[in-house]
Amino acid sequence: KSWSPGRARHINASRRACLVARFGFIYAQERFDAETLLRTYISDVEMVQRIIYTAAVESFYAAKMAYWKFKIHVKEALSLRHSGPESLEDAVLDYIVCHKDEYDVHGSVKEVIRSMNINPKISFPPEIDFIVLSTLIQELCCLAFSMQTLIPPLDVAFGIDGELFNESKYYRSPDSDFTAAFVAYHVWPALVEDGVVIVKGEVVTKR
C-alpha cells in the first residue's frame, strides 16, 4: 500500500474522531446501563458511581500496560525484517492498528477486576462480584487500547477525592452542591490529549 505522512495524519484524525465519539457513547449509554444493573444490588448511589468510575480508570491503566507489552513484542518481531519506506516506529503502529484483535482483552478484564477487589474505596455485597461489570470493562479496555495507537495517544485524567473543582475538566452531577468548591467523588473521568481536556468528566461536589 502507499504510505505518506499526509495519509497517516488523515487516518489518525478519522480514528481519533471515532474513538472520542465511542468514549462519549459509553459514558451516555453503557455507563448508565451498568449503573442500573448495580443499583439492583446496591442502594448507595455514591458507591455505585464510585465503582463505575474505578472500573473506567482501571480499564485504561490495564489497557495501557497491555499495549506497552504488545508494542515491545511487535517491535522486536518487525525489527528483524523491516525496510521502509516508513520508520520502524510507524510500521509497529500500523501493525498494531491492523491487528488489534491480537490484544488479550480478557487478560486485561481480569487485571481490572483484581485491582477493584483490593481497592479500599469500593465494595460489593458478598453475594455478587465485580465480574457483573465485565461487559463495560471489556468495552473500555478495547477503547483505551485503540486510543494508545493515536498520535498523540488519549488517556483519562487523574482525579482525586477532595480536589478543587475545575469547570474546564468536569461537569457537576445534578445532585451536587453547586456552591461547593471541592470534589466529593468522581462519576466519570475526563479524556485528555497531551494533558489538555478534550472531553469533560463528571463529578459530585459537596460541602
PDB file of C-alpha atoms in Angstrom:
ATOM      1  CA  LYS A   1       0.000   0.000   0.000  1.00  0.00           C
ATOM      2  CA  SER A   2       1.106   3.592  -0.478  1.00  0.00           C
ATOM      3  CA  TRP A   3       2.192   5.414   2.651  1.00  0.00           C
ATOM      4  CA  SER A   4       2.655   9.105   3.259  1.00  0.00           C
ATOM      5  CA  PRO A   5       2.701  11.400   6.310  1.00  0.00           C
ATOM      6  CA  GLY A   6      -0.391  13.188   4.957  1.00  0.00           C
ATOM      7  CA  ARG A   7      -2.333   9.945   4.589  1.00  0.00           C
ATOM      8  CA  ALA A   8      -1.268   8.822   8.045  1.00  0.00           C
ATOM      9  CA  ARG A   9      -2.407  12.120   9.597  1.00  0.00           C
ATOM     10  CA  HIS A  10      -5.801  11.883   7.875  1.00  0.00           C
ATOM     11  CA  ILE A  11      -6.342   8.306   9.074  1.00  0.00           C
ATOM     12  CA  ASN A  12      -5.212   9.289  12.582  1.00  0.00           C
ATOM     13  CA  ALA A  13      -7.724  12.182  12.673  1.00  0.00           C
ATOM     14  CA  SER A  14     -10.560   9.932  11.465  1.00  0.00           C
ATOM     15  CA  ARG A  15      -9.811   7.215  14.026  1.00  0.00           C
ATOM     16  CA  ARG A  16      -9.447   9.830  16.764  1.00  0.00           C
ATOM     17  CA  ALA A  17     -12.911  11.242  15.990  1.00  0.00           C
ATOM     18  CA  CYS A  18     -14.466   7.752  16.069  1.00  0.00           C
ATOM     19  CA  LEU A  19     -12.766   6.819  19.350  1.00  0.00           C
ATOM     20  CA  VAL A  20     -13.739  10.088  21.057  1.00  0.00           C
ATOM     21  CA  ALA A  21     -17.338   9.542  19.927  1.00  0.00           C
ATOM     22  CA  ARG A  22     -17.190   5.986  21.310  1.00  0.00           C
ATOM     23  CA  PHE A  23     -15.978   7.316  24.666  1.00  0.00           C
ATOM     24  CA  GLY A  24     -18.991   9.643  24.708  1.00  0.00           C
ATOM     25  CA  PHE A  25     -21.391   6.816  23.854  1.00  0.00           C
ATOM     26  CA  ILE A  26     -20.031   4.596  26.639  1.00  0.00           C
ATOM     27  CA  TYR A  27     -20.495   7.474  29.086  1.00  0.00           C
ATOM     28  CA  ALA A  28     -24.038   8.215  27.922  1.00  0.00           C
ATOM     29  CA  GLN A  29     -25.371   4.687  27.440  1.00  0.00           C
ATOM     30  CA  GLU A  30     -23.219   1.821  28.707  1.00  0.00           C
ATOM     31  CA  ARG A  31     -22.253   3.591  31.937  1.00  0.00           C
ATOM     32  CA  PHE A  32     -25.972   4.225  32.540  1.00  0.00           C
ATOM     33  CA  ASP A  33     -26.779   0.545  31.862  1.00  0.00           C
ATOM     34  CA  ALA A  34     -24.065  -0.547  34.302  1.00  0.00           C
ATOM     35  CA  GLU A  35     -25.375   1.870  36.924  1.00  0.00           C
ATOM     36  CA  THR A  36     -28.914   0.497  36.508  1.00  0.00           C
ATOM     37  CA  LEU A  37     -27.579  -3.059  36.900  1.00  0.00           C
ATOM     38  CA  LEU A  38     -25.567  -2.246  40.032  1.00  0.00           C
ATOM     39  CA  ARG A  39     -28.466  -0.463  41.678  1.00  0.00           C
ATOM     40  CA  THR A  40     -30.371  -3.754  41.739  1.00  0.00           C
ATOM     41  CA  TYR A  41     -27.695  -4.933  44.206  1.00  0.00           C
ATOM     42  CA  ILE A  42     -26.538  -1.725  45.906  1.00  0.00           C
ATOM     43  CA  SER A  43     -28.831   1.036  47.201  1.00  0.00           C
ATOM     44  CA  ASP A  44     -25.993   3.503  47.861  1.00  0.00           C
ATOM     45  CA  VAL A  45     -25.812   5.653  44.694  1.00  0.00           C
ATOM     46  CA  GLU A  46     -22.425   7.086  45.647  1.00  0.00           C
ATOM     47  CA  MET A  47     -20.921   3.590  45.958  1.00  0.00           C
ATOM     48  CA  VAL A  48     -22.402   2.573  42.586  1.00  0.00           C
ATOM     49  CA  GLN A  49     -20.892   5.626  40.898  1.00  0.00           C
ATOM     50  CA  ARG A  50     -17.527   5.143  42.610  1.00  0.00           C
ATOM     51  CA  ILE A  51     -17.425   1.528  41.398  1.00  0.00           C
ATOM     52  CA  ILE A  52     -18.085   2.509  37.777  1.00  0.00           C
ATOM     53  CA  TYR A  53     -15.538   5.346  37.885  1.00  0.00           C
ATOM     54  CA  THR A  54     -12.934   2.965  39.311  1.00  0.00           C
ATOM     55  CA  ALA A  55     -13.725   0.428  36.573  1.00  0.00           C
ATOM     56  CA  ALA A  56     -13.150   3.113  33.923  1.00  0.00           C
ATOM     57  CA  VAL A  57      -9.828   4.316  35.348  1.00  0.00           C
ATOM     58  CA  GLU A  58      -8.523   0.786  35.971  1.00  0.00           C
ATOM     59  CA  SER A  59      -9.558  -0.274  32.442  1.00  0.00           C
ATOM     60  CA  PHE A  60      -7.441   2.492  30.922  1.00  0.00           C
ATOM     61  CA  TYR A  61      -4.494   1.568  33.130  1.00  0.00           C
ATOM     62  CA  ALA A  62      -4.708  -2.149  32.290  1.00  0.00           C
ATOM     63  CA  ALA A  63      -5.080  -1.469  28.561  1.00  0.00           C
ATOM     64  CA  LYS A  64      -2.100   0.913  28.546  1.00  0.00           C
ATOM     65  CA  MET A  65       0.085  -1.697  30.232  1.00  0.00           C
ATOM     66  CA  ALA A  66      -1.073  -4.359  27.763  1.00  0.00           C
ATOM     67  CA  TYR A  67      -0.409  -2.007  24.839  1.00  0.00           C
ATOM     68  CA  TRP A  68       3.116  -1.275  26.072  1.00  0.00           C
ATOM     69  CA  LYS A  69       3.921  -5.004  26.299  1.00  0.00           C
ATOM     70  CA  PHE A  70       2.299  -5.746  22.936  1.00  0.00           C
ATOM     71  CA  LYS A  71       4.224  -2.911  21.279  1.00  0.00           C
ATOM     72  CA  ILE A  72       7.562  -4.219  22.581  1.00  0.00           C
ATOM     73  CA  HIS A  73       6.737  -7.693  21.230  1.00  0.00           C
ATOM     74  CA  VAL A  74       5.738  -6.340  17.792  1.00  0.00           C
ATOM     75  CA  LYS A  75       8.793  -4.075  17.598  1.00  0.00           C
ATOM     76  CA  GLU A  76      11.127  -6.985  18.319  1.00  0.00           C
ATOM     77  CA  ALA A  77       9.453  -9.103  15.627  1.00  0.00           C
ATOM     78  CA  LEU A  78       9.343  -6.392  12.952  1.00  0.00           C
ATOM     79  CA  SER A  79      12.869  -5.107  13.541  1.00  0.00           C
ATOM     80  CA  LEU A  80      14.223  -8.346  12.079  1.00  0.00           C
ATOM     81  CA  ARG A  81      12.686  -7.741   8.644  1.00  0.00           C
ATOM     82  CA  HIS A  82      11.754  -4.066   8.450  1.00  0.00           C
ATOM     83  CA  SER A  83      12.803  -1.991   5.430  1.00  0.00           C
ATOM     84  CA  GLY A  84      10.983   1.353   4.816  1.00  0.00           C
ATOM     85  CA  PRO A  85       9.546   3.446   3.443  1.00  0.00           C
ATOM     86  CA  GLU A  86       8.099   4.367   6.832  1.00  0.00           C
ATOM     87  CA  SER A  87      10.092   4.246  10.059  1.00  0.00           C
ATOM     88  CA  LEU A  88      10.104   1.140  12.258  1.00  0.00           C
ATOM     89  CA  GLU A  89       8.008   3.031  14.821  1.00  0.00           C
ATOM     90  CA  ASP A  90       5.366   3.798  12.170  1.00  0.00           C
ATOM     91  CA  ALA A  91       5.440   0.197  10.956  1.00  0.00           C
ATOM     92  CA  VAL A  92       4.871  -1.048  14.506  1.00  0.00           C
ATOM     93  CA  LEU A  93       1.935   1.332  14.970  1.00  0.00           C
ATOM     94  CA  ASP A  94       0.486   0.314  11.620  1.00  0.00           C
ATOM     95  CA  TYR A  95       0.725  -3.378  12.551  1.00  0.00           C
ATOM     96  CA  ILE A  96      -0.985  -2.835  15.927  1.00  0.00           C
ATOM     97  CA  VAL A  97      -3.822  -0.814  14.351  1.00  0.00           C
ATOM     98  CA  CYS A  98      -4.429  -3.616  11.821  1.00  0.00           C
ATOM     99  CA  HIS A  99      -4.123  -6.444  14.370  1.00  0.00           C
ATOM    100  CA  LYS A 100      -5.982  -5.132  17.421  1.00  0.00           C
ATOM    101  CA  ASP A 101      -7.742  -8.492  17.638  1.00  0.00           C
ATOM    102  CA  GLU A 102      -4.460  -9.945  18.946  1.00  0.00           C
ATOM    103  CA  TYR A 103      -4.890  -7.863  22.109  1.00  0.00           C
ATOM    104  CA  ASP A 104      -5.709 -10.153  25.053  1.00  0.00           C
ATOM    105  CA  VAL A 105      -8.610  -8.079  26.316  1.00  0.00           C
ATOM    106  CA  HIS A 106      -9.830 -10.864  28.627  1.00  0.00           C
ATOM    107  CA  GLY A 107      -6.489 -10.753  30.419  1.00  0.00           C
ATOM    108  CA  SER A 108      -6.979  -7.014  30.957  1.00  0.00           C
ATOM    109  CA  VAL A 109     -10.526  -7.545  32.260  1.00  0.00           C
ATOM    110  CA  LYS A 110      -9.147  -9.971  34.849  1.00  0.00           C
ATOM    111  CA  GLU A 111      -6.496  -7.421  35.844  1.00  0.00           C
ATOM    112  CA  VAL A 112      -9.139  -4.723  36.285  1.00  0.00           C
ATOM    113  CA  ILE A 113     -11.364  -6.942  38.443  1.00  0.00           C
ATOM    114  CA  ARG A 114      -8.339  -7.971  40.532  1.00  0.00           C
ATOM    115  CA  SER A 115      -7.454  -4.316  41.129  1.00  0.00           C
ATOM    116  CA  MET A 116     -11.039  -3.426  42.003  1.00  0.00           C
ATOM    117  CA  ASN A 117     -11.219  -6.264  44.525  1.00  0.00           C
ATOM    118  CA  ILE A 118      -8.379  -4.724  46.555  1.00  0.00           C
ATOM    119  CA  ASN A 119      -9.464  -1.089  46.219  1.00  0.00           C
ATOM    120  CA  PRO A 120     -10.389   0.154  49.722  1.00  0.00           C
ATOM    121  CA  LYS A 121     -12.800   2.832  48.441  1.00  0.00           C
ATOM    122  CA  ILE A 122     -15.264   0.436  46.821  1.00  0.00           C
ATOM    123  CA  SER A 123     -17.079  -2.687  47.964  1.00  0.00           C
ATOM    124  CA  PHE A 124     -19.725  -5.115  46.789  1.00  0.00           C
ATOM    125  CA  PRO A 125     -22.289  -7.135  48.734  1.00  0.00           C
ATOM    126  CA  PRO A 126     -20.777 -10.592  49.347  1.00  0.00           C
ATOM    127  CA  GLU A 127     -23.324 -12.372  47.143  1.00  0.00           C
ATOM    128  CA  ILE A 128     -22.130 -10.710  43.903  1.00  0.00           C
ATOM    129  CA  ASP A 129     -18.832  -9.963  42.196  1.00  0.00           C
ATOM    130  CA  PHE A 130     -17.293  -7.202  40.084  1.00  0.00           C
ATOM    131  CA  ILE A 131     -17.464  -9.668  37.193  1.00  0.00           C
ATOM    132  CA  VAL A 132     -21.021  -8.394  36.584  1.00  0.00           C
ATOM    133  CA  LEU A 133     -19.300  -5.342  35.036  1.00  0.00           C
ATOM    134  CA  SER A 134     -17.250  -7.440  32.596  1.00  0.00           C
ATOM    135  CA  THR A 135     -19.074  -6.111  29.509  1.00  0.00           C
ATOM    136  CA  LEU A 136     -18.429  -2.469  30.420  1.00  0.00           C
ATOM    137  CA  ILE A 137     -14.827  -3.195  31.417  1.00  0.00           C
ATOM    138  CA  GLN A 138     -14.146  -5.052  28.159  1.00  0.00           C
ATOM    139  CA  GLU A 139     -15.563  -2.173  26.102  1.00  0.00           C
ATOM    140  CA  LEU A 140     -13.419   0.337  27.990  1.00  0.00           C
ATOM    141  CA  CYS A 141     -10.264  -1.780  27.691  1.00  0.00           C
ATOM    142  CA  CYS A 142     -10.712  -2.163  23.913  1.00  0.00           C
ATOM    143  CA  LEU A 143     -11.341   1.567  23.568  1.00  0.00           C
ATOM    144  CA  ALA A 144      -8.363   2.513  25.738  1.00  0.00           C
ATOM    145  CA  PHE A 145      -6.094   0.116  23.824  1.00  0.00           C
ATOM    146  CA  SER A 146      -7.127   1.670  20.498  1.00  0.00           C
ATOM    147  CA  MET A 147      -6.597   5.157  21.919  1.00  0.00           C
ATOM    148  CA  GLN A 148      -2.945   4.278  22.559  1.00  0.00           C
ATOM    149  CA  THR A 149      -2.447   3.880  18.792  1.00  0.00           C
ATOM    150  CA  LEU A 150      -3.278   7.539  18.143  1.00  0.00           C
ATOM    151  CA  ILE A 151      -0.623  10.233  17.781  1.00  0.00           C
ATOM    152  CA  PRO A 152      -0.681  11.609  20.405  1.00  0.00           C
ATOM    153  CA  PRO A 153      -2.449   8.897  22.453  1.00  0.00           C
ATOM    154  CA  LEU A 154      -5.548   9.691  24.503  1.00  0.00           C
ATOM    155  CA  ASP A 155      -5.870   8.961  28.212  1.00  0.00           C
ATOM    156  CA  VAL A 156      -8.151   9.641  31.162  1.00  0.00           C
ATOM    157  CA  ALA A 157      -7.252  12.395  33.597  1.00  0.00           C
ATOM    158  CA  PHE A 158      -6.059  11.626  37.098  1.00  0.00           C
ATOM    159  CA  GLY A 159      -8.667  12.544  39.710  1.00  0.00           C
ATOM    160  CA  ILE A 160      -8.567  12.572  43.488  1.00  0.00           C
ATOM    161  CA  ASP A 161     -11.297  12.998  46.106  1.00  0.00           C
ATOM    162  CA  GLY A 162     -11.158  16.461  47.620  1.00  0.00           C
ATOM    163  CA  GLU A 163      -9.535  18.148  44.615  1.00  0.00           C
ATOM    164  CA  LEU A 164     -10.618  21.681  43.721  1.00  0.00           C
ATOM    165  CA  PHE A 165     -13.487  21.628  41.215  1.00  0.00           C
ATOM    166  CA  ASN A 166     -12.265  22.644  37.761  1.00  0.00           C
ATOM    167  CA  GLU A 167     -15.019  23.558  35.310  1.00  0.00           C
ATOM    168  CA  SER A 168     -12.718  23.112  32.323  1.00  0.00           C
ATOM    169  CA  LYS A 169     -12.177  19.499  33.397  1.00  0.00           C
ATOM    170  CA  TYR A 170     -15.533  18.397  34.853  1.00  0.00           C
ATOM    171  CA  TYR A 171     -19.277  18.787  34.792  1.00  0.00           C
ATOM    172  CA  ARG A 172     -21.118  18.720  38.118  1.00  0.00           C
ATOM    173  CA  SER A 173     -23.679  15.942  38.625  1.00  0.00           C
ATOM    174  CA  PRO A 174     -27.239  17.204  39.113  1.00  0.00           C
ATOM    175  CA  ASP A 175     -27.211  16.088  42.775  1.00  0.00           C
ATOM    176  CA  SER A 176     -24.125  18.202  43.529  1.00  0.00           C
ATOM    177  CA  ASP A 177     -23.993  21.215  45.808  1.00  0.00           C
ATOM    178  CA  PHE A 178     -23.314  23.818  43.101  1.00  0.00           C
ATOM    179  CA  THR A 179     -21.802  26.224  45.620  1.00  0.00           C
ATOM    180  CA  ALA A 180     -19.221  23.681  46.832  1.00  0.00           C
ATOM    181  CA  ALA A 181     -15.641  24.253  45.721  1.00  0.00           C
ATOM    182  CA  PHE A 182     -14.334  20.708  46.166  1.00  0.00           C
ATOM    183  CA  VAL A 183     -14.953  17.339  44.517  1.00  0.00           C
ATOM    184  CA  ALA A 184     -16.544  14.801  46.870  1.00  0.00           C
ATOM    185  CA  TYR A 185     -16.133  11.929  44.392  1.00  0.00           C
ATOM    186  CA  HIS A 186     -15.855  11.211  40.667  1.00  0.00           C
ATOM    187  CA  VAL A 187     -18.581   9.774  38.442  1.00  0.00           C
ATOM    188  CA  TRP A 188     -16.683   9.621  35.128  1.00  0.00           C
ATOM    189  CA  PRO A 189     -13.119  10.561  34.132  1.00  0.00           C
ATOM    190  CA  ALA A 190     -12.189  13.382  31.769  1.00  0.00           C
ATOM    191  CA  LEU A 191     -10.485  12.443  28.496  1.00  0.00           C
ATOM    192  CA  VAL A 192      -7.184  14.191  27.805  1.00  0.00           C
ATOM    193  CA  GLU A 193      -4.774  14.631  24.901  1.00  0.00           C
ATOM    194  CA  ASP A 194      -1.251  15.845  25.727  1.00  0.00           C
ATOM    195  CA  GLY A 195      -2.526  16.987  29.111  1.00  0.00           C
ATOM    196  CA  VAL A 196      -5.401  19.020  27.616  1.00  0.00           C
ATOM    197  CA  VAL A 197      -9.002  18.039  28.422  1.00  0.00           C
ATOM    198  CA  ILE A 198     -10.930  17.232  25.229  1.00  0.00           C
ATOM    199  CA  VAL A 199     -13.990  15.618  26.872  1.00  0.00           C
ATOM    200  CA  LYS A 200     -15.080  16.710  30.346  1.00  0.00           C
ATOM    201  CA  GLY A 201     -15.630  14.184  33.108  1.00  0.00           C
ATOM    202  CA  GLU A 202     -18.371  14.233  35.739  1.00  0.00           C
ATOM    203  CA  VAL A 203     -18.055  14.750  39.490  1.00  0.00           C
ATOM    204  CA  VAL A 204     -20.183  15.316  42.566  1.00  0.00           C
ATOM    205  CA  THR A 205     -19.334  18.394  44.631  1.00  0.00           C
ATOM    206  CA  LYS A 206     -20.400  18.678  48.243  1.00  0.00           C
ATOM    207  CA  ARG A 207     -19.607  20.802  51.258  1.00  0.00           C
TER     208      ARG A 207
END
